[in-house]
Amino acid sequence: MTLKQQLTDDMKTAMRGGDKHRLGVIRLMLAAIKQREVDDRVEQTDALVLATLEKMLKQRRDSISQYDAAGRDDLATIERAEMAVIETYLPAKLSEAEIDTLIDAAIAETGASSPRDMGKVVAAVKDKAAGRADMAVVSGKIKARLAP
């Protein structure tokens, strides 16, 4: 079963169970996936669906930081609850040690030695860590490793 089919099945379950919050978030996810299908004119694979869900998580993280800065804890709480539902559809997160191992392997694989090579390393790690690590954190670690 694809991730998109899983979302559709879970939406039906949430409708039957009366879980309005979960139903609303799942509908948001399906709408974002459908929008991307229409924009790209291509059926979404699991990898593309994961990328869409990661983008939704990033948007919510950004919103939370802005809401916290503005003192709007009520809105930040809503965003956190939406994040919790979205995260249930993502694969298990990588540990710090696993991320470090991926970065080391990518640096060795690409022969990176300076900050100029950061793009190559990020691309190599992104392929292997898609949906399982926050790429902003990974990028910061790579930058620290390649710094002179």
CSV table of N, CA and C in Angstrom, one decimal:
chain,number,residue,atom,x,y,z
A,1,MET,N,0.8,-1.2,0.0
A,1,MET,CA,0.0,0.0,0.0
A,1,MET,C,0.9,1.2,0.0
A,2,THR,N,0.6,2.2,-0.9
A,2,THR,CA,1.4,3.4,-1.0
A,2,THR,C,1.0,4.3,0.2
A,3,LEU,N,1.8,5.3,0.4
A,3,LEU,CA,1.6,6.3,1.5
A,3,LEU,C,0.3,7.1,1.2
A,4,LYS,N,0.1,7.4,-0.1
A,4,LYS,CA,-1.1,8.1,-0.4
A,4,LYS,C,-2.4,7.3,-0.1
A,5,GLN,N,-2.3,6.0,-0.4
A,5,GLN,CA,-3.5,5.1,-0.2
A,5,GLN,C,-3.7,5.0,1.4
A,6,GLN,N,-2.6,4.9,2.1
A,6,GLN,CA,-2.7,4.9,3.6
A,6,GLN,C,-3.4,6.1,4.1
A,7,LEU,N,-3.0,7.3,3.6
A,7,LEU,CA,-3.6,8.5,4.0
A,7,LEU,C,-5.2,8.5,3.7
A,8,THR,N,-5.5,8.0,2.5
A,8,THR,CA,-6.9,7.9,2.2
A,8,THR,C,-7.7,7.0,3.1
A,9,ASP,N,-7.1,5.9,3.4
A,9,ASP,CA,-7.7,4.9,4.3
A,9,ASP,C,-7.9,5.5,5.7
A,10,ASP,N,-6.8,6.2,6.2
A,10,ASP,CA,-6.9,6.8,7.5
A,10,ASP,C,-7.9,7.9,7.5
A,11,MET,N,-8.1,8.6,6.4
A,11,MET,CA,-9.1,9.7,6.4
A,11,MET,C,-10.5,9.1,6.6
A,12,LYS,N,-10.7,8.0,5.9
A,12,LYS,CA,-12.0,7.3,6.0
A,12,LYS,C,-12.2,6.8,7.5
A,13,THR,N,-11.2,6.3,8.1
A,13,THR,CA,-11.2,5.8,9.5
A,13,THR,C,-11.5,7.0,10.4
A,14,ALA,N,-10.9,8.1,10.2
A,14,ALA,CA,-11.1,9.3,11.0
A,14,ALA,C,-12.5,9.8,10.9
A,15,MET,N,-13.0,9.7,9.6
A,15,MET,CA,-14.4,10.2,9.4
A,15,MET,C,-15.4,9.3,10.2
A,16,ARG,N,-15.2,8.0,10.1
A,16,ARG,CA,-16.0,7.0,10.8
A,16,ARG,C,-15.9,7.2,12.3
A,17,GLY,N,-14.7,7.5,12.8
A,17,GLY,CA,-14.4,7.6,14.2
A,17,GLY,C,-14.8,8.9,14.8
A,18,GLY,N,-15.0,9.9,14.0
A,18,GLY,CA,-15.4,11.2,14.5
A,18,GLY,C,-14.2,12.0,15.0
A,19,ASP,N,-13.0,11.7,14.6
A,19,ASP,CA,-11.8,12.4,15.0
A,19,ASP,C,-11.6,13.6,14.0
A,20,LYS,N,-12.2,14.7,14.4
A,20,LYS,CA,-12.2,15.8,13.5
A,20,LYS,C,-10.8,16.5,13.3
A,21,HIS,N,-10.0,16.5,14.4
A,21,HIS,CA,-8.7,17.1,14.3
A,21,HIS,C,-7.8,16.3,13.3
A,22,ARG,N,-7.8,15.0,13.5
A,22,ARG,CA,-6.9,14.1,12.6
A,22,ARG,C,-7.5,14.2,11.2
A,23,LEU,N,-8.8,14.2,11.0
A,23,LEU,CA,-9.4,14.2,9.7
A,23,LEU,C,-9.0,15.5,9.0
A,24,GLY,N,-9.0,16.6,9.7
A,24,GLY,CA,-8.6,17.9,9.1
A,24,GLY,C,-7.2,17.9,8.6
A,25,VAL,N,-6.3,17.4,9.4
A,25,VAL,CA,-4.9,17.4,9.1
A,25,VAL,C,-4.6,16.4,7.9
A,26,ILE,N,-5.3,15.3,7.9
A,26,ILE,CA,-5.1,14.3,6.8
A,26,ILE,C,-5.6,15.0,5.5
A,27,ARG,N,-6.7,15.7,5.6
A,27,ARG,CA,-7.3,16.4,4.4
A,27,ARG,C,-6.3,17.4,3.9
A,28,LEU,N,-5.6,18.1,4.8
A,28,LEU,CA,-4.6,19.1,4.4
A,28,LEU,C,-3.5,18.4,3.7
A,29,MET,N,-3.0,17.2,4.2
A,29,MET,CA,-1.9,16.5,3.6
A,29,MET,C,-2.4,16.0,2.2
A,30,LEU,N,-3.5,15.5,2.0
A,30,LEU,CA,-4.0,15.0,0.7
A,30,LEU,C,-4.2,16.1,-0.2
A,31,ALA,N,-4.6,17.3,0.2
A,31,ALA,CA,-4.8,18.5,-0.6
A,31,ALA,C,-3.4,18.9,-1.1
A,32,ALA,N,-2.4,18.9,-0.3
A,32,ALA,CA,-1.1,19.3,-0.7
A,32,ALA,C,-0.5,18.3,-1.7
A,33,ILE,N,-0.7,17.1,-1.5
A,33,ILE,CA,-0.3,16.0,-2.4
A,33,ILE,C,-1.0,16.2,-3.8
A,34,LYS,N,-2.3,16.4,-3.7
A,34,LYS,CA,-3.0,16.6,-5.0
A,34,LYS,C,-2.6,17.8,-5.7
A,35,GLN,N,-2.3,18.9,-5.0
A,35,GLN,CA,-1.9,20.2,-5.6
A,35,GLN,C,-0.5,19.9,-6.3
A,36,ARG,N,0.3,19.2,-5.7
A,36,ARG,CA,1.6,18.9,-6.3
A,36,ARG,C,1.5,18.0,-7.5
A,37,GLU,N,0.5,17.1,-7.5
A,37,GLU,CA,0.3,16.2,-8.7
A,37,GLU,C,-0.2,17.1,-9.8
A,38,VAL,N,-1.1,18.0,-9.5
A,38,VAL,CA,-1.6,18.9,-10.6
A,38,VAL,C,-0.6,19.8,-11.1
A,39,ASP,N,0.2,20.4,-10.2
A,39,ASP,CA,1.3,21.3,-10.7
A,39,ASP,C,2.4,20.6,-11.5
A,40,ASP,N,2.8,19.4,-11.1
A,40,ASP,CA,3.8,18.7,-11.7
A,40,ASP,C,3.3,17.8,-12.9
A,41,ARG,N,2.0,17.6,-12.9
A,41,ARG,CA,1.4,16.7,-13.9
A,41,ARG,C,2.0,15.3,-13.8
A,42,VAL,N,2.2,14.8,-12.6
A,42,VAL,CA,2.7,13.4,-12.4
A,42,VAL,C,2.1,12.8,-11.2
A,43,GLU,N,1.9,11.5,-11.2
A,43,GLU,CA,1.4,10.8,-10.1
A,43,GLU,C,2.5,10.8,-9.0
A,44,GLN,N,2.1,11.0,-7.8
A,44,GLN,CA,3.1,11.1,-6.7
A,44,GLN,C,3.5,9.7,-6.2
A,45,THR,N,4.8,9.5,-6.2
A,45,THR,CA,5.4,8.3,-5.6
A,45,THR,C,5.5,8.5,-4.1
A,46,ASP,N,5.9,7.5,-3.4
A,46,ASP,CA,6.1,7.6,-1.9
A,46,ASP,C,7.1,8.6,-1.6
A,47,ALA,N,8.2,8.6,-2.4
A,47,ALA,CA,9.3,9.6,-2.2
A,47,ALA,C,8.8,11.0,-2.3
A,48,LEU,N,8.0,11.3,-3.3
A,48,LEU,CA,7.5,12.6,-3.6
A,48,LEU,C,6.5,13.0,-2.5
A,49,VAL,N,5.7,12.0,-2.0
A,49,VAL,CA,4.7,12.3,-1.0
A,49,VAL,C,5.5,12.6,0.3
A,50,LEU,N,6.6,11.9,0.6
A,50,LEU,CA,7.4,12.2,1.8
A,50,LEU,C,8.0,13.6,1.7
A,51,ALA,N,8.4,14.0,0.5
A,51,ALA,CA,9.0,15.4,0.3
A,51,ALA,C,7.9,16.4,0.6
A,52,THR,N,6.7,16.1,0.2
A,52,THR,CA,5.6,17.1,0.4
A,52,THR,C,5.3,17.2,1.9
A,53,LEU,N,5.3,16.0,2.6
A,53,LEU,CA,5.0,16.0,4.0
A,53,LEU,C,6.2,16.7,4.8
A,54,GLU,N,7.4,16.5,4.3
A,54,GLU,CA,8.5,17.2,5.0
A,54,GLU,C,8.4,18.8,4.8
A,55,LYS,N,7.9,19.2,3.6
A,55,LYS,CA,7.7,20.6,3.4
A,55,LYS,C,6.6,21.1,4.3
A,56,MET,N,5.6,20.3,4.5
A,56,MET,CA,4.5,20.8,5.4
A,56,MET,C,5.1,20.9,6.9
A,57,LEU,N,5.9,20.0,7.3
A,57,LEU,CA,6.5,20.0,8.6
A,57,LEU,C,7.4,21.3,8.7
A,58,LYS,N,8.1,21.6,7.7
A,58,LYS,CA,9.0,22.8,7.8
A,58,LYS,C,8.2,24.1,7.9
A,59,GLN,N,7.1,24.1,7.1
A,59,GLN,CA,6.2,25.2,7.2
A,59,GLN,C,5.6,25.4,8.6
A,60,ARG,N,5.3,24.3,9.2
A,60,ARG,CA,4.7,24.4,10.6
A,60,ARG,C,5.8,24.8,11.6
A,61,ARG,N,7.0,24.3,11.4
A,61,ARG,CA,8.1,24.7,12.3
A,61,ARG,C,8.3,26.2,12.2
A,62,ASP,N,8.3,26.7,11.0
A,62,ASP,CA,8.5,28.2,10.8
A,62,ASP,C,7.4,29.0,11.4
A,63,SER,N,6.1,28.5,11.3
A,63,SER,CA,5.0,29.1,11.9
A,63,SER,C,5.1,29.1,13.4
A,64,ILE,N,5.5,28.0,14.0
A,64,ILE,CA,5.6,27.9,15.4
A,64,ILE,C,6.6,28.9,15.9
A,65,SER,N,7.7,29.1,15.3
A,65,SER,CA,8.7,30.0,15.7
A,65,SER,C,8.2,31.5,15.7
A,66,GLN,N,7.4,31.8,14.6
A,66,GLN,CA,6.8,33.1,14.5
A,66,GLN,C,5.7,33.3,15.5
A,67,TYR,N,4.9,32.3,15.8
A,67,TYR,CA,3.9,32.4,16.8
A,67,TYR,C,4.4,32.6,18.2
A,68,ASP,N,5.5,31.8,18.4
A,68,ASP,CA,6.1,31.9,19.8
A,68,ASP,C,6.7,33.3,20.0
A,69,ALA,N,7.3,33.8,18.9
A,69,ALA,CA,7.9,35.2,19.0
A,69,ALA,C,6.8,36.2,19.2
A,70,ALA,N,5.6,36.0,18.6
A,70,ALA,CA,4.5,37.0,18.8
A,70,ALA,C,3.7,36.7,20.0
A,71,GLY,N,4.0,35.7,20.8
A,71,GLY,CA,3.3,35.4,22.0
A,71,GLY,C,1.9,34.7,21.7
A,72,ARG,N,1.8,34.1,20.6
A,72,ARG,CA,0.5,33.4,20.3
A,72,ARG,C,0.6,31.9,20.5
A,73,ASP,N,0.6,31.6,21.8
A,73,ASP,CA,0.7,30.2,22.2
A,73,ASP,C,-0.4,29.3,21.7
A,74,ASP,N,-1.6,29.9,21.6
A,74,ASP,CA,-2.8,29.2,21.1
A,74,ASP,C,-2.6,28.7,19.7
A,75,LEU,N,-2.0,29.5,18.8
A,75,LEU,CA,-1.8,29.1,17.4
A,75,LEU,C,-0.6,28.2,17.3
A,76,ALA,N,0.4,28.4,18.2
A,76,ALA,CA,1.6,27.5,18.2
A,76,ALA,C,1.1,26.1,18.6
A,77,THR,N,0.2,26.0,19.5
A,77,THR,CA,-0.3,24.7,20.0
A,77,THR,C,-1.0,23.9,18.9
A,78,ILE,N,-1.8,24.7,18.1
A,78,ILE,CA,-2.5,24.1,17.0
A,78,ILE,C,-1.4,23.5,15.9
A,79,GLU,N,-0.4,24.3,15.7
A,79,GLU,CA,0.6,23.9,14.7
A,79,GLU,C,1.3,22.6,15.2
A,80,ARG,N,1.6,22.6,16.5
A,80,ARG,CA,2.3,21.4,17.1
A,80,ARG,C,1.5,20.2,17.0
A,81,ALA,N,0.2,20.3,17.2
A,81,ALA,CA,-0.7,19.2,17.1
A,81,ALA,C,-0.8,18.7,15.6
A,82,GLU,N,-0.8,19.6,14.7
A,82,GLU,CA,-0.7,19.2,13.3
A,82,GLU,C,0.6,18.5,12.9
A,83,MET,N,1.7,19.0,13.5
A,83,MET,CA,3.0,18.4,13.2
A,83,MET,C,3.0,16.9,13.8
A,84,ALA,N,2.4,16.7,14.9
A,84,ALA,CA,2.3,15.4,15.5
A,84,ALA,C,1.6,14.4,14.6
A,85,VAL,N,0.5,14.8,13.9
A,85,VAL,CA,-0.2,14.0,13.0
A,85,VAL,C,0.6,13.7,11.8
A,86,ILE,N,1.2,14.7,11.2
A,86,ILE,CA,2.0,14.6,10.0
A,86,ILE,C,3.2,13.6,10.3
A,87,GLU,N,3.9,13.8,11.4
A,87,GLU,CA,5.0,13.0,11.7
A,87,GLU,C,4.7,11.5,11.8
A,88,THR,N,3.5,11.1,12.1
A,88,THR,CA,3.1,9.7,12.1
A,88,THR,C,3.2,9.0,10.8
A,89,TYR,N,3.2,9.8,9.7
A,89,TYR,CA,3.3,9.2,8.4
A,89,TYR,C,4.8,9.2,7.8
A,90,LEU,N,5.7,9.8,8.6
A,90,LEU,CA,7.1,9.8,8.1
A,90,LEU,C,7.8,8.6,8.7
A,91,PRO,N,8.9,8.2,8.0
A,91,PRO,CA,9.7,7.1,8.6
A,91,PRO,C,10.4,7.5,9.8
A,92,ALA,N,10.9,6.5,10.6
A,92,ALA,CA,11.6,6.8,11.9
A,92,ALA,C,12.8,7.7,11.6
A,93,LYS,N,13.0,8.6,12.5
A,93,LYS,CA,14.1,9.6,12.4
A,93,LYS,C,15.4,8.9,12.6
A,94,LEU,N,16.4,9.5,12.0
A,94,LEU,CA,17.8,9.0,12.2
A,94,LEU,C,18.4,9.5,13.5
A,95,SER,N,19.2,8.7,14.1
A,95,SER,CA,19.8,9.2,15.4
A,95,SER,C,21.0,10.1,15.0
A,96,GLU,N,21.5,10.8,15.9
A,96,GLU,CA,22.7,11.7,15.7
A,96,GLU,C,23.9,10.9,15.1
A,97,ALA,N,24.1,9.7,15.7
A,97,ALA,CA,25.2,8.9,15.2
A,97,ALA,C,25.0,8.4,13.8
A,98,GLU,N,23.8,8.1,13.4
A,98,GLU,CA,23.5,7.7,12.1
A,98,GLU,C,23.7,8.8,11.1
A,99,ILE,N,23.3,10.0,11.5
A,99,ILE,CA,23.4,11.2,10.6
A,99,ILE,C,24.9,11.4,10.4
A,100,ASP,N,25.7,11.4,11.5
A,100,ASP,CA,27.1,11.6,11.4
A,100,ASP,C,27.8,10.6,10.5
A,101,THR,N,27.3,9.3,10.6
A,101,THR,CA,27.9,8.3,9.7
A,101,THR,C,27.5,8.6,8.2
A,102,LEU,N,26.3,9.0,8.0
A,102,LEU,CA,25.9,9.4,6.6
A,102,LEU,C,26.8,10.5,6.1
A,103,ILE,N,27.0,11.5,6.9
A,103,ILE,CA,27.8,12.7,6.5
A,103,ILE,C,29.2,12.2,6.2
A,104,ASP,N,29.8,11.4,7.1
A,104,ASP,CA,31.2,10.9,6.9
A,104,ASP,C,31.3,10.2,5.6
A,105,ALA,N,30.3,9.3,5.3
A,105,ALA,CA,30.3,8.5,4.1
A,105,ALA,C,30.2,9.4,2.8
A,106,ALA,N,29.3,10.4,2.9
A,106,ALA,CA,29.1,11.4,1.8
A,106,ALA,C,30.4,12.2,1.5
A,107,ILE,N,31.0,12.6,2.6
A,107,ILE,CA,32.3,13.4,2.4
A,107,ILE,C,33.3,12.5,1.8
A,108,ALA,N,33.4,11.3,2.2
A,108,ALA,CA,34.4,10.4,1.6
A,108,ALA,C,34.0,10.1,0.1
A,109,GLU,N,32.8,9.9,-0.1
A,109,GLU,CA,32.3,9.5,-1.4
A,109,GLU,C,32.5,10.7,-2.4
A,110,THR,N,32.3,11.9,-2.0
A,110,THR,CA,32.4,13.0,-2.9
A,110,THR,C,33.8,13.6,-2.9
A,111,GLY,N,34.6,13.3,-2.0
A,111,GLY,CA,35.9,13.8,-1.9
A,111,GLY,C,35.9,15.3,-1.5
A,112,ALA,N,34.9,15.7,-0.7
A,112,ALA,CA,34.8,17.1,-0.3
A,112,ALA,C,35.9,17.4,0.7
A,113,SER,N,36.4,18.6,0.6
A,113,SER,CA,37.4,19.1,1.5
A,113,SER,C,37.3,20.5,2.0
A,114,SER,N,36.4,21.2,1.4
A,114,SER,CA,36.2,22.7,1.7
A,114,SER,C,34.7,23.0,1.7
A,115,PRO,N,34.4,24.2,2.2
A,115,PRO,CA,33.0,24.6,2.2
A,115,PRO,C,32.4,24.7,0.8
A,116,ARG,N,33.3,24.9,-0.2
A,116,ARG,CA,32.8,25.0,-1.6
A,116,ARG,C,32.1,23.7,-2.1
A,117,ASP,N,32.5,22.6,-1.4
A,117,ASP,CA,32.0,21.2,-1.8
A,117,ASP,C,30.7,20.9,-1.1
A,118,MET,N,30.2,21.8,-0.3
A,118,MET,CA,29.0,21.5,0.6
A,118,MET,C,27.8,21.0,-0.2
A,119,GLY,N,27.5,21.6,-1.3
A,119,GLY,CA,26.4,21.2,-2.1
A,119,GLY,C,26.4,19.8,-2.5
A,120,LYS,N,27.6,19.3,-2.9
A,120,LYS,CA,27.7,17.9,-3.3
A,120,LYS,C,27.4,17.0,-2.1
A,121,VAL,N,27.9,17.3,-1.0
A,121,VAL,CA,27.7,16.5,0.2
A,121,VAL,C,26.3,16.5,0.7
A,122,VAL,N,25.6,17.7,0.7
A,122,VAL,CA,24.2,17.8,1.0
A,122,VAL,C,23.4,16.9,0.1
A,123,ALA,N,23.7,17.0,-1.2
A,123,ALA,CA,22.9,16.2,-2.2
A,123,ALA,C,23.0,14.7,-1.9
A,124,ALA,N,24.2,14.3,-1.6
A,124,ALA,CA,24.5,12.9,-1.3
A,124,ALA,C,23.8,12.4,0.0
A,125,VAL,N,23.8,13.2,1.0
A,125,VAL,CA,23.1,12.9,2.2
A,125,VAL,C,21.6,12.9,2.1
A,126,LYS,N,21.1,13.9,1.3
A,126,LYS,CA,19.7,14.1,1.2
A,126,LYS,C,19.0,12.9,0.5
A,127,ASP,N,19.7,12.3,-0.4
A,127,ASP,CA,19.2,11.1,-1.1
A,127,ASP,C,19.0,9.9,-0.1
A,128,LYS,N,19.9,9.8,0.9
A,128,LYS,CA,19.8,8.7,1.8
A,128,LYS,C,19.0,9.0,3.1
A,129,ALA,N,18.8,10.3,3.4
A,129,ALA,CA,18.1,10.7,4.6
A,129,ALA,C,16.8,11.3,4.4
A,130,ALA,N,16.3,11.2,3.2
A,130,ALA,CA,15.0,11.9,2.8
A,130,ALA,C,13.9,11.4,3.8
A,131,GLY,N,13.3,12.4,4.4
A,131,GLY,CA,12.2,12.1,5.3
A,131,GLY,C,12.6,11.6,6.7
A,132,ARG,N,13.9,11.3,6.9
A,132,ARG,CA,14.3,10.7,8.1
A,132,ARG,C,15.1,11.7,9.0
A,133,ALA,N,15.4,12.8,8.4
A,133,ALA,CA,16.3,13.8,9.2
A,133,ALA,C,15.9,15.2,8.7
A,134,ASP,N,16.1,16.1,9.7
A,134,ASP,CA,15.8,17.6,9.4
A,134,ASP,C,17.0,18.0,8.6
A,135,MET,N,16.8,18.4,7.3
A,135,MET,CA,17.9,18.7,6.5
A,135,MET,C,18.6,20.0,6.9
A,136,ALA,N,17.9,20.9,7.6
A,136,ALA,CA,18.6,22.1,8.1
A,136,ALA,C,19.6,21.8,9.1
A,137,VAL,N,19.3,20.8,10.0
A,137,VAL,CA,20.3,20.3,11.0
A,137,VAL,C,21.5,19.6,10.3
A,138,VAL,N,21.1,18.8,9.3
A,138,VAL,CA,22.2,18.1,8.6
A,138,VAL,C,23.1,19.0,7.9
A,139,SER,N,22.5,20.0,7.3
A,139,SER,CA,23.3,21.0,6.6
A,139,SER,C,24.2,21.8,7.5
A,140,GLY,N,23.8,22.1,8.7
A,140,GLY,CA,24.6,22.8,9.7
A,140,GLY,C,25.8,21.9,10.1
A,141,LYS,N,25.5,20.6,10.3
A,141,LYS,CA,26.6,19.7,10.6
A,141,LYS,C,27.6,19.5,9.5
A,142,ILE,N,27.1,19.5,8.3
A,142,ILE,CA,28.1,19.4,7.1
A,142,ILE,C,28.9,20.7,7.1
A,143,LYS,N,28.3,21.8,7.3
A,143,LYS,CA,29.0,23.1,7.2
A,143,LYS,C,30.1,23.1,8.3
A,144,ALA,N,29.8,22.6,9.5
A,144,ALA,CA,30.8,22.6,10.6
A,144,ALA,C,31.9,21.7,10.2
A,145,ARG,N,31.6,20.5,9.6
A,145,ARG,CA,32.7,19.6,9.3
A,145,ARG,C,33.6,20.1,8.2
A,146,LEU,N,33.0,20.8,7.2
A,146,LEU,CA,33.8,21.3,6.1
A,146,LEU,C,34.5,22.6,6.3
A,147,ALA,N,34.2,23.2,7.5
A,147,ALA,CA,34.8,24.5,7.8
A,147,ALA,C,36.3,24.4,8.0
A,148,PRO,N,37.1,25.3,7.5
A,148,PRO,CA,38.6,25.2,7.6
A,148,PRO,C,39.0,25.3,9.1
